[in-house]
Every structure is written in C-alpha cells, then in structure tokens.
Amino acid sequence: MKIKNTIILKTVIKICFIFACLFGYSQIRNSDFSSESIGIDVDNLKTNGIVYFSDIFDSYEIIPLETTSESLIGKINSIRFIKDKIIVLDRSIAKTVFLFDINGKFITKIGRIGKGPGEYLSPSSISADEAMGIIAVYDGRLNSVLLYGINGDYIKSIQLKSKVAAKSIELYKGEIYISNFIHDLSPYLLYSIDLDGDVTGEWFPNTYPKGFKDNSQISPGTIFFKTDKNLRFRSFLMNTVYSIESHSLKSIITLNSNKELKQEELVKIYDNSNSNNLVKLLKNEKLIGISGYSEINDLVILEYLNHANKYVLFYDRRTGAMNSTKLLNFQDDMTNFSGKIMGFFHTSYEDKLIAPISGILMDNLIEKLKKDPKLSSWNNLKNLTHNDNPCIVMYKCRKTPLINCRW
C-alpha cells in the first residue's frame, strides 16, 4: 500500500510539474535573465581627472533646425532618426512632434494637438523603427501610442491597458517596449506589446528596483538606447543595463559595490510626507544606480550616481579599456561654448552620438559665433539668433577612443 501511495504521489508531482510548465512558461520566459554580464567593482574603480570630448570623438557637426511659423520649438526633449530624417519632440512647450531632413530643413509636423484621429493631447515619448518605416508617439494624457508613416501620415492608434502607463517607449522589431510608471494597478516595470496593443512580455515586479514606488518625478533620461543590433534598457535605481532580444533580457553591464543603497534604506529616505525626499536620495553616500546610458560602435558611455556625485564610465568592449571620471570632468573641448553638454546623449546616428543645444547653451553658442568667424560661416550658423530654434550637435566617435586605463 505504501509503494502504491508513493507511485501515486510521484504521478501527481509529475502532473503538477507539467501544468506548471504549460501555464507558467510565459512568465518564466519573460523573467529569464542571462547570467552573462560584465561586472564592474565601482569601489575600486579609479577616477582619472578630466576626460575631454576630443578623447572620445574626432569631429562634430552642428545642425540648426529651420525656424518657420510651423516649426517653432521651445525645448528639445527627445531626438530620433528615421531614414535620414530627424524627429524632434517638444513635450514641454510646443507639445508637438516635428520632422526635419538630415540638414535641419523643416518637413512637417507629425500629428497635432486634439482628440481626433492622428491627434494627441500630451506627446511625451517618441520612437522610430527604420526597417518598418514607422514613427511612434506616446500620448501620456490619453495613454495611447499613435503610429505614423515615415512622412508623418497617420496609420493607427493603440489604446494601452489600464495597468500600463509609459515613462518612455521604444519601437523595436515590430513590438513596442514600454518603461512603465510604477503604480498600484501595475505589476511590472517593463512591458512589451504588439501593434494590436496586446501585452506580449512583462519584466521586473513593481517592487523593483529596491521598492521605489513613486518615480513620477524622475526624468526619463536615456531609459532605452537603440544600437544598430540591440535595444538596451535601464531604469532609475538599477545597477544593471540589459539587452533586449526576442522577448528575453540579457544583463550586459552591472555595477557592484559594498556600499549599494539597500531597500530598507531607500524606504527610510523616501518618506512621502517629505517633499525633499528626492534631494535626500541624490545626496546619499551610497551607490544609487545608473542614470544614463549611451553606446556607439564598441564604446559604452555610462553615467551613474555614487557617493552623492555623478560619474561617467567609459568602456571599450573591443579592447577592454576602461576609464571613469566625475560628470563635471567630462568636458566638451570641441564646441567650447558650453564646457559640457546639457543632459546625456539622446540617441545615435551612424557613427555619431546626438545631443541637443537649447536654452543657455544656445545663448553660449550664439555668443561664440560672434567671436569665431570660422564656426559662424559653417552650415549657415552665422544667421543664428536668440529667436531661432534650438540646434542639435552630432559627435563623431573615434575609431579608437583614448581610454587610458585597462580593466
């Protein structure tokens, strides 16, 4: 009788295992991170003085965005490229998406403010898939993704589920990846949906990273970064950058520290009754996480928060060379009008990293044009005024960046 019961028990276990595999496969698949990763010990990472842009890049080009009555831009919040066209999002002032050619000549607006077909109320993130010839715009007010053709022709609108509310989106290989705001209705931080709006993948429970629940006040920054081969992802307070490929995430770079901010410490700092909790967090003497990521060719440029300072890490995957310095010591000695670009690089185009020039940087650029005839005669910059649109700058990467330290 005992043997018979044992056989029955084993059979039940096998059946349960089969059902678990059948019904749990999707979730297991979406949570299966590869263990292959570069681990970097930031406690023993030396910071080496000033790193100049000329150490990383060999040339640059400034592209003025044409100013017309239809293309008035207050601030550049995001930049993308599609088939030699520049897509610019101004979510702060104009609340519009603009399309320019590669020389900065205005082509058209993509969509417009409204509630009709092809219209949006609050465009807050953009993306583009060159292979598909599709531009995607996320409307934060209506919680929907609008799709347009390469020339701005409206295709369709995708209404997102109530549990999904995007900080940032990225259109990649026929699906839309969504970095989600963490809220009570949303169980995950990262989603993928198909072009019909159905959820196809979900990653990171909403207690990740480190239990940080209210991230609505955090600037999206470079949450997604698309290379010519992969889509990279990181979010606030994460110590790891992931590569997204075919519904799987592979960790590619992880920062390690014995002084990493723990969940219980974060909960203590982030008290909703105190409006200065974010300031307390950023001044914390711990490794907080990765705050910016860019990649061009084999070069990774990664920004992170550690010991109440911002650092930039440079890593050449081809040679293994690595260097790190404080963000204030990563200085733009090529344009010479700002000392440092404002914000991190938005995207890449061919072998160049792209950054905006707006606000005080535009003022600095205009003042420099008055003193530098060589610069002002280039690319029609001599006619630039304070009333004109912002510019974008393209930094062309060196074939062999001058990164001195071996890791």
Short mmCIF file of N, CA, C and O in Angstrom, two decimals, residues 32-39 249-252 254:
data_model
loop_
_atom_site.label_atom_id
_atom_site.label_comp_id
_atom_site.label_asym_id
_atom_site.label_seq_id
_atom_site.Cartn_x
_atom_site.Cartn_y
_atom_site.Cartn_z
N ASP A 32 13.61 35.40 -17.42
CA ASP A 32 14.85 34.64 -17.50
C ASP A 32 15.98 35.52 -18.00
O ASP A 32 16.15 35.73 -19.19
N PHE A 33 16.77 36.09 -17.07
CA PHE A 33 17.87 36.94 -17.43
C PHE A 33 19.14 36.10 -17.57
O PHE A 33 19.43 35.26 -16.74
N SER A 34 19.87 36.35 -18.62
CA SER A 34 21.13 35.63 -18.81
C SER A 34 22.13 36.06 -17.74
O SER A 34 22.16 37.20 -17.32
N SER A 35 22.95 35.12 -17.29
CA SER A 35 23.95 35.44 -16.27
C SER A 35 25.21 36.05 -16.88
O SER A 35 26.11 36.46 -16.16
N GLU A 36 25.29 36.08 -18.22
CA GLU A 36 26.47 36.65 -18.88
C GLU A 36 26.45 38.16 -18.75
O GLU A 36 25.60 38.83 -19.31
N SER A 37 27.40 38.70 -17.99
CA SER A 37 27.40 40.13 -17.74
C SER A 37 28.79 40.57 -17.35
O SER A 37 29.56 39.82 -16.77
N ILE A 38 29.11 41.82 -17.68
CA ILE A 38 30.35 42.43 -17.22
C ILE A 38 30.07 43.03 -15.85
O ILE A 38 29.22 43.90 -15.72
N GLY A 39 30.76 42.56 -14.84
CA GLY A 39 30.61 43.12 -13.51
C GLY A 39 31.72 44.11 -13.23
O GLY A 39 32.90 43.82 -13.44
N LEU A 249 15.73 39.18 -21.87
CA LEU A 249 16.61 40.23 -21.40
C LEU A 249 17.92 39.62 -20.93
O LEU A 249 17.93 38.65 -20.16
N LYS A 250 19.03 40.18 -21.41
CA LYS A 250 20.35 39.71 -21.00
C LYS A 250 21.08 40.86 -20.35
O LYS A 250 21.21 41.94 -20.92
N SER A 251 21.55 40.64 -19.14
CA SER A 251 22.32 41.68 -18.46
C SER A 251 23.67 41.80 -19.15
O SER A 251 24.34 40.81 -19.42
N ILE A 252 24.07 43.03 -19.45
CA ILE A 252 25.34 43.22 -20.15
C ILE A 252 26.37 43.96 -19.30
O ILE A 252 27.55 43.71 -19.43
N THR A 254 26.88 45.36 -15.13
CA THR A 254 26.37 45.51 -13.77
C THR A 254 27.41 46.22 -12.92
O THR A 254 28.59 45.87 -12.94
#
